[in-house]
PDB file of C-alpha atoms and ligand atoms in Angstrom:
ATOM      1  CA  UNK T  13     -83.192 -44.387  52.174  1.00 93.00           C
ATOM      2  CA  UNK T  14     -86.195 -42.775  50.485  1.00 95.00           C
ATOM      3  CA  UNK T  15     -86.982 -39.136  49.638  1.00 95.00           C
ATOM      4  CA  UNK T  16     -90.363 -38.526  48.014  1.00 93.00           C
ATOM      5  CA  UNK T  17     -90.644 -41.148  45.219  1.00 92.00           C
ATOM      6  CA  UNK T  18     -86.927 -42.020  44.901  1.00 95.00           C
ATOM      7  CA  UNK T  19     -84.557 -44.426  46.655  1.00 97.00           C
ATOM      8  CA  UNK T  20     -80.962 -43.533  47.459  1.00 97.00           C
ATOM      9  CA  UNK T  21     -77.991 -45.588  48.636  1.00 97.00           C
ATOM     10  CA  UNK T  22     -74.909 -44.560  50.696  1.00 98.00           C
ATOM     11  CA  UNK T  23     -72.144 -42.955  48.609  1.00 98.00           C
ATOM     12  CA  UNK T  24     -69.718 -40.743  50.581  1.00 98.00           C
ATOM     13  CA  UNK T  25     -69.677 -40.889  54.401  1.00 98.00           C
ATOM     14  CA  UNK T  26     -69.547 -37.932  56.773  1.00 98.00           C
ATOM     15  CA  UNK T  27     -65.978 -38.789  57.983  1.00 98.00           C
ATOM     16  CA  UNK T  28     -64.739 -39.016  54.367  1.00 98.00           C
ATOM     17  CA  UNK T  29     -66.298 -35.625  53.658  1.00 98.00           C
ATOM     18  CA  UNK T  30     -64.789 -34.045  56.782  1.00 98.00           C
ATOM     19  CA  UNK T  31     -61.313 -35.326  55.912  1.00 98.00           C
ATOM     20  CA  UNK T  32     -61.409 -33.885  52.365  1.00 98.00           C
ATOM     21  CA  UNK T  33     -62.988 -30.583  53.414  1.00 98.00           C
ATOM     22  CA  UNK T  34     -60.318 -30.022  56.023  1.00 98.00           C
ATOM     23  CA  UNK T  35     -57.563 -30.873  53.484  1.00 98.00           C
ATOM     24  CA  UNK T  36     -59.082 -28.358  51.079  1.00 98.00           C
ATOM     25  CA  UNK T  37     -59.250 -25.725  53.837  1.00 98.00           C
ATOM     26  CA  UNK T  38     -55.534 -26.212  54.545  1.00 98.00           C
ATOM     27  CA  UNK T  39     -54.666 -25.959  50.854  1.00 98.00           C
ATOM     28  CA  UNK T  40     -56.684 -22.750  50.445  1.00 98.00           C
ATOM     29  CA  UNK T  41     -55.054 -21.308  53.602  1.00 98.00           C
ATOM     30  CA  UNK T  42     -51.602 -21.928  52.079  1.00 98.00           C
ATOM     31  CA  UNK T  43     -52.536 -20.547  48.662  1.00 98.00           C
ATOM     32  CA  UNK T  44     -54.278 -17.435  50.034  1.00 98.00           C
ATOM     33  CA  UNK T  45     -51.879 -16.438  52.831  1.00 97.00           C
ATOM     34  CA  UNK T  46     -51.780 -12.608  52.989  1.00 97.00           C
ATOM     35  CA  UNK T  47     -54.611 -12.240  50.417  1.00 98.00           C
ATOM     36  CA  UNK T  48     -57.658 -11.757  52.682  1.00 98.00           C
ATOM     37  CA  UNK T  49     -59.967 -13.794  50.378  1.00 98.00           C
ATOM     38  CA  UNK T  50     -63.723 -13.247  50.176  1.00 98.00           C
ATOM     39  CA  UNK T  51     -65.720 -16.499  50.241  1.00 98.00           C
ATOM     40  CA  UNK T  52     -69.038 -16.217  48.381  1.00 98.00           C
ATOM     41  CA  UNK T  53     -71.428 -19.045  49.186  1.00 98.00           C
ATOM     42  CA  UNK T  54     -73.849 -19.939  46.403  1.00 96.00           C
ATOM     43  CA  UNK T  55     -77.201 -20.505  48.137  1.00 95.00           C
ATOM     44  CA  UNK T  56     -78.827 -22.809  49.101  1.00 93.00           C
ATOM     45  CA  UNK T  57     -76.950 -26.024  48.387  1.00 94.00           C
ATOM     46  CA  UNK T  58     -73.463 -24.871  49.416  1.00 97.00           C
ATOM     47  CA  UNK T  59     -74.431 -23.724  52.929  1.00 97.00           C
ATOM     48  CA  UNK T  60     -73.437 -26.939  54.706  1.00 98.00           C
ATOM     49  CA  UNK T  61     -70.151 -27.389  52.810  1.00 98.00           C
ATOM     50  CA  UNK T  62     -69.273 -23.705  53.195  1.00 98.00           C
ATOM     51  CA  UNK T  63     -69.789 -23.722  56.960  1.00 97.00           C
ATOM     52  CA  UNK T  64     -67.285 -26.577  57.344  1.00 98.00           C
ATOM     53  CA  UNK T  65     -64.834 -25.257  54.733  1.00 98.00           C
ATOM     54  CA  UNK T  66     -64.864 -21.710  56.151  1.00 96.00           C
ATOM     55  CA  UNK T  67     -64.023 -22.990  59.640  1.00 97.00           C
ATOM     56  CA  UNK T  68     -61.109 -25.032  58.325  1.00 98.00           C
ATOM     57  CA  UNK T  69     -59.499 -21.958  56.727  1.00 98.00           C
ATOM     58  CA  UNK T  70     -56.916 -20.356  59.013  1.00 98.00           C
ATOM     59  CA  UNK T  71     -56.109 -17.107  57.140  1.00 98.00           C
ATOM     60  CA  UNK T  72     -58.088 -13.855  57.582  1.00 98.00           C
ATOM     61  CA  UNK T  73     -61.077 -13.951  55.218  1.00 98.00           C
ATOM     62  CA  UNK T  74     -64.633 -12.640  54.780  1.00 98.00           C
ATOM     63  CA  UNK T  75     -67.940 -14.318  53.978  1.00 98.00           C
ATOM     64  CA  UNK T  76     -70.742 -13.305  51.591  1.00 98.00           C
ATOM     65  CA  UNK T  77     -73.631 -15.060  49.881  1.00 97.00           C
ATOM     66  CA  UNK T  78     -75.270 -15.009  46.463  1.00 96.00           C
ATOM     67  CA  UNK T  79     -78.193 -16.939  45.125  1.00 95.00           C
ATOM     68  CA  UNK T  80     -78.212 -18.684  41.783  1.00 91.00           C
ATOM     69  CA  UNK T  81     -80.529 -21.340  40.480  1.00 83.00           C
ATOM     70  CA  UNK T  82     -80.190 -23.533  37.432  1.00 78.00           C
ATOM     71  CA  UNK T  83     -82.369 -26.505  38.198  1.00 59.00           C
ATOM     72  CA  UNK T  84     -85.668 -26.238  36.346  1.00 58.00           C
ATOM     73  CA  UNK T  85     -86.835 -29.802  36.930  1.00 59.00           C
ATOM     74  CA  UNK T  86     -85.919 -31.951  39.917  1.00 62.00           C
ATOM     75  CA  UNK T  87     -82.979 -34.030  38.750  1.00 70.00           C
ATOM     76  CA  UNK T  88     -81.726 -32.450  35.542  1.00 69.00           C
ATOM     77  CA  UNK T  89     -80.097 -29.112  34.791  1.00 68.00           C
ATOM     78  CA  UNK T  90     -82.381 -26.578  33.092  1.00 65.00           C
ATOM     79  CA  UNK T  91     -79.578 -24.679  31.369  1.00 72.00           C
ATOM     80  CA  UNK T  92     -81.176 -21.376  32.396  1.00 83.00           C
ATOM     81  CA  UNK T  93     -79.392 -19.668  35.285  1.00 87.00           C
ATOM     82  CA  UNK T  94     -81.067 -17.025  37.432  1.00 88.00           C
ATOM     83  CA  UNK T  95     -78.770 -14.917  39.627  1.00 90.00           C
ATOM     84  CA  UNK T  96     -80.346 -13.228  42.681  1.00 90.00           C
ATOM     85  CA  UNK T  97     -80.462  -9.441  43.128  1.00 86.00           C
ATOM     86  CA  UNK T  98     -77.886  -9.311  45.970  1.00 91.00           C
ATOM     87  CA  UNK T  99     -74.388  -9.064  44.432  1.00 94.00           C
ATOM     88  CA  UNK T 100     -71.488  -8.589  46.912  1.00 96.00           C
ATOM     89  CA  UNK T 101     -68.982  -5.815  46.210  1.00 97.00           C
ATOM     90  CA  UNK T 102     -65.935  -7.746  44.988  1.00 98.00           C
ATOM     91  CA  UNK T 103     -63.919  -4.848  43.523  1.00 98.00           C
ATOM     92  CA  UNK T 104     -60.188  -5.518  44.074  1.00 98.00           C
ATOM     93  CA  UNK T 105     -60.854  -8.677  46.138  1.00 98.00           C
ATOM     94  CA  UNK T 106     -59.639 -12.269  45.811  1.00 98.00           C
ATOM     95  CA  UNK T 107     -62.931 -14.154  45.463  1.00 98.00           C
ATOM     96  CA  UNK T 108     -63.507 -17.848  46.224  1.00 98.00           C
ATOM     97  CA  UNK T 109     -66.915 -19.036  45.011  1.00 98.00           C
ATOM     98  CA  UNK T 110     -68.200 -21.883  47.165  1.00 98.00           C
ATOM     99  CA  UNK T 111     -70.548 -24.267  45.322  1.00 98.00           C
ATOM    100  CA  UNK T 112     -72.072 -27.616  46.274  1.00 97.00           C
ATOM    101  CA  UNK T 113     -71.671 -29.341  42.920  1.00 97.00           C
ATOM    102  CA  UNK T 114     -70.457 -28.538  39.415  1.00 96.00           C
ATOM    103  CA  UNK T 115     -72.768 -30.310  36.978  1.00 95.00           C
ATOM    104  CA  UNK T 116     -72.845 -28.523  33.596  1.00 93.00           C
ATOM    105  CA  UNK T 117     -70.890 -25.639  35.139  1.00 95.00           C
ATOM    106  CA  UNK T 118     -73.349 -23.092  33.684  1.00 93.00           C
ATOM    107  CA  UNK T 119     -74.294 -21.703  37.110  1.00 93.00           C
ATOM    108  CA  UNK T 120     -70.693 -20.919  38.028  1.00 95.00           C
ATOM    109  CA  UNK T 121     -69.972 -19.552  34.568  1.00 95.00           C
ATOM    110  CA  UNK T 122     -72.897 -17.110  34.882  1.00 94.00           C
ATOM    111  CA  UNK T 123     -71.995 -16.082  38.457  1.00 96.00           C
ATOM    112  CA  UNK T 124     -68.372 -15.516  37.384  1.00 96.00           C
ATOM    113  CA  UNK T 125     -69.478 -13.349  34.428  1.00 95.00           C
ATOM    114  CA  UNK T 126     -71.661 -11.208  36.715  1.00 95.00           C
ATOM    115  CA  UNK T 127     -68.854 -10.706  39.272  1.00 97.00           C
ATOM    116  CA  UNK T 128     -66.172  -9.973  36.648  1.00 97.00           C
ATOM    117  CA  UNK T 129     -68.040  -6.742  35.817  1.00 96.00           C
ATOM    118  CA  UNK T 130     -66.856  -5.380  39.200  1.00 96.00           C
ATOM    119  CA  UNK T 131     -63.183  -6.132  38.495  1.00 98.00           C
ATOM    120  CA  UNK T 132     -62.201  -8.423  41.362  1.00 98.00           C
ATOM    121  CA  UNK T 133     -58.459  -9.126  41.790  1.00 98.00           C
ATOM    122  CA  UNK T 134     -59.117 -12.836  41.105  1.00 98.00           C
ATOM    123  CA  UNK T 135     -61.954 -15.387  41.115  1.00 98.00           C
ATOM    124  CA  UNK T 136     -61.629 -19.100  41.824  1.00 98.00           C
ATOM    125  CA  UNK T 137     -64.000 -21.953  42.621  1.00 98.00           C
ATOM    126  CA  UNK T 138     -64.194 -24.334  45.582  1.00 98.00           C
ATOM    127  CA  UNK T 139     -66.778 -27.098  45.127  1.00 98.00           C
ATOM    128  CA  UNK T 140     -67.682 -30.140  47.164  1.00 98.00           C
ATOM    129  CA  UNK T 141     -68.449 -32.297  44.122  1.00 98.00           C
ATOM    130  CA  UNK T 142     -67.889 -32.198  40.372  1.00 98.00           C
ATOM    131  CA  UNK T 143     -69.329 -34.362  37.588  1.00 98.00           C
ATOM    132  CA  UNK T 144     -66.642 -34.008  34.856  1.00 97.00           C
ATOM    133  CA  UNK T 145     -68.686 -36.049  32.330  1.00 96.00           C
ATOM    134  CA  UNK T 146     -71.472 -33.437  32.489  1.00 94.00           C
ATOM    135  CA  UNK T 147     -69.393 -30.256  32.131  1.00 94.00           C
ATOM    136  CA  UNK T 148     -70.455 -27.952  29.279  1.00 94.00           C
ATOM    137  CA  UNK T 149     -68.013 -25.181  30.208  1.00 92.00           C
ATOM    138  CA  UNK T 150     -64.254 -24.812  30.514  1.00 90.00           C
ATOM    139  CA  UNK T 151     -64.040 -23.685  34.134  1.00 92.00           C
ATOM    140  CA  UNK T 152     -60.757 -23.873  36.018  1.00 94.00           C
ATOM    141  CA  UNK T 153     -61.530 -26.045  39.073  1.00 97.00           C
ATOM    142  CA  UNK T 154     -58.513 -26.136  41.422  1.00 97.00           C
ATOM    143  CA  UNK T 155     -60.445 -26.877  44.632  1.00 98.00           C
ATOM    144  CA  UNK T 156     -62.767 -29.891  44.285  1.00 98.00           C
ATOM    145  CA  UNK T 157     -63.334 -32.355  47.144  1.00 98.00           C
ATOM    146  CA  UNK T 158     -64.603 -35.263  45.010  1.00 98.00           C
ATOM    147  CA  UNK T 159     -64.997 -35.933  41.274  1.00 98.00           C
ATOM    148  CA  UNK T 160     -68.037 -38.208  40.845  1.00 98.00           C
ATOM    149  CA  UNK T 161     -69.803 -40.025  37.976  1.00 97.00           C
ATOM    150  CA  UNK T 162     -72.839 -38.334  36.362  1.00 95.00           C
ATOM    151  CA  UNK T 163     -75.394 -39.634  38.886  1.00 96.00           C
ATOM    152  CA  UNK T 164     -77.882 -37.705  41.018  1.00 96.00           C
ATOM    153  CA  UNK T 165     -76.806 -37.234  44.649  1.00 98.00           C
ATOM    154  CA  UNK T 166     -78.335 -35.821  47.857  1.00 98.00           C
ATOM    155  CA  UNK T 167     -77.212 -34.957  51.385  1.00 98.00           C
ATOM    156  CA  UNK T 168     -74.715 -32.578  53.033  1.00 98.00           C
ATOM    157  CA  UNK T 169     -76.594 -29.585  51.588  1.00 98.00           C
ATOM    158  CA  UNK T 170     -77.670 -31.176  48.295  1.00 97.00           C
ATOM    159  CA  UNK T 171     -81.386 -31.692  47.796  1.00 96.00           C
ATOM    160  CA  UNK T 172     -83.948 -33.675  45.895  1.00 95.00           C
ATOM    161  CA  UNK T 173     -87.017 -31.396  45.579  1.00 93.00           C
ATOM    162  CA  UNK T 174     -85.731 -29.389  48.588  1.00 93.00           C
ATOM    163  CA  UNK T 175     -85.380 -32.443  50.858  1.00 96.00           C
ATOM    164  CA  UNK T 176     -82.291 -34.333  52.001  1.00 97.00           C
ATOM    165  CA  UNK T 177     -80.103 -31.272  52.631  1.00 97.00           C
ATOM    166  CA  UNK T 178     -79.805 -32.105  56.362  1.00 98.00           C
ATOM    167  CA  UNK T 179     -78.295 -35.581  55.853  1.00 98.00           C
ATOM    168  CA  UNK T 180     -74.687 -35.701  57.174  1.00 98.00           C
ATOM    169  CA  UNK T 181     -73.625 -38.251  54.483  1.00 98.00           C
ATOM    170  CA  UNK T 182     -73.971 -38.097  50.688  1.00 98.00           C
ATOM    171  CA  UNK T 183     -76.300 -40.603  48.966  1.00 98.00           C
ATOM    172  CA  UNK T 184     -76.634 -41.528  45.287  1.00 98.00           C
ATOM    173  CA  UNK T 185     -79.822 -42.346  43.382  1.00 97.00           C
ATOM    174  CA  UNK T 186     -80.448 -46.093  43.459  1.00 94.00           C
ATOM    175  CA  UNK T 187     -81.633 -46.736  39.887  1.00 85.00           C
ATOM    176  CA  UNK T 188     -82.545 -50.375  40.640  1.00 83.00           C
ATOM    177  CA  UNK T 189     -85.077 -49.404  43.294  1.00 77.00           C
ATOM    178  CA  UNK T 190     -86.421 -46.245  41.658  1.00 64.00           C
ATOM    179  CA  UNK T 191     -89.166 -46.473  39.034  1.00 59.00           C
TER     180      UNK T 191
HETATM  181  P1  IMP F 309     -74.868 -26.617  36.883  1.00 70.71           P
HETATM  182  O1  IMP F 309     -75.198 -25.190  36.572  1.00 70.71           O
HETATM  183  O2  IMP F 309     -75.414 -27.557  35.818  1.00 70.71           O
HETATM  184  O3  IMP F 309     -73.419 -26.856  37.152  1.00 70.71           O
HETATM  185  O4  IMP F 309     -75.718 -27.009  38.148  1.00 70.71           O
HETATM  186  C1  IMP F 309     -75.310 -26.722  39.411  1.00 70.71           C
HETATM  187  C2  IMP F 309     -76.468 -26.812  40.377  1.00 70.71           C
HETATM  188  O5  IMP F 309     -77.353 -27.881  40.047  1.00 70.71           O
HETATM  189  C3  IMP F 309     -75.943 -27.142  41.739  1.00 70.71           C
HETATM  190  O6  IMP F 309     -75.668 -25.975  42.473  1.00 70.71           O
HETATM  191  C4  IMP F 309     -77.075 -27.940  42.356  1.00 70.71           C
HETATM  192  O7  IMP F 309     -77.998 -27.078  42.974  1.00 70.71           O
HETATM  193  C5  IMP F 309     -77.746 -28.609  41.196  1.00 70.71           C
HETATM  194  N1  IMP F 309     -77.308 -30.019  41.036  1.00 70.71           N
HETATM  195  C6  IMP F 309     -76.535 -30.547  40.060  1.00 70.71           C
HETATM  196  N2  IMP F 309     -76.354 -31.867  40.232  1.00 70.71           N
HETATM  197  C7  IMP F 309     -77.042 -32.179  41.367  1.00 70.71           C
HETATM  198  C8  IMP F 309     -77.215 -33.433  42.088  1.00 70.71           C
HETATM  199  O8  IMP F 309     -76.718 -34.521  41.726  1.00 70.71           O
HETATM  200  N3  IMP F 309     -77.968 -33.360  43.212  1.00 70.71           N
HETATM  201  C9  IMP F 309     -78.540 -32.193  43.654  1.00 70.71           C
HETATM  202  N4  IMP F 309     -78.399 -31.024  43.014  1.00 70.71           N
HETATM  203  C10 IMP F 309     -77.654 -31.017  41.868  1.00 70.71           C
END
């Protein structure tokens, strides 16, 4: 499979994703019973994951969005995080940040810092993927669908230069076929 100049190979299939996302939804529903959590989707990459996760949660909950961007170039983290102007009111709420992938973790660290200023009751993170070998922060990550090696991936919301987000499966960069 090719996007722009790069080749990708199959990595995690849509049924595997659905199974894990629904397990995570059940776990969150148990942990947040009676807490009316607020899900905050980090745009744009987490949209696809969040729409499946949110529908697999069975407790009363609300949905908000925030934008944050850390990718300066196309396949490596820039280290500079820009948080969008719209900040949901999280005062006194149990917040669950929904992210597509934790790479360095700097995006989530920055978003958490910004939200803490409003004194939420709690903040936690639910992410589709995590690359533990790349982490530069000490985030607590109780809700991760898949830990993966430090390779570049696309699909199920994740992009390469804004393309590939619509793919139902997740693909990994095929180094052998990419110059
Ligand atoms: P972090 O701040 O380094 O954790 O970067 C997180 C953001 O980088 C994610 O929300 C993604 O938008 C992007 N990102 C990190 N790794 C990948 C990848 O393998 N594919 C696509 N986007 C990625």
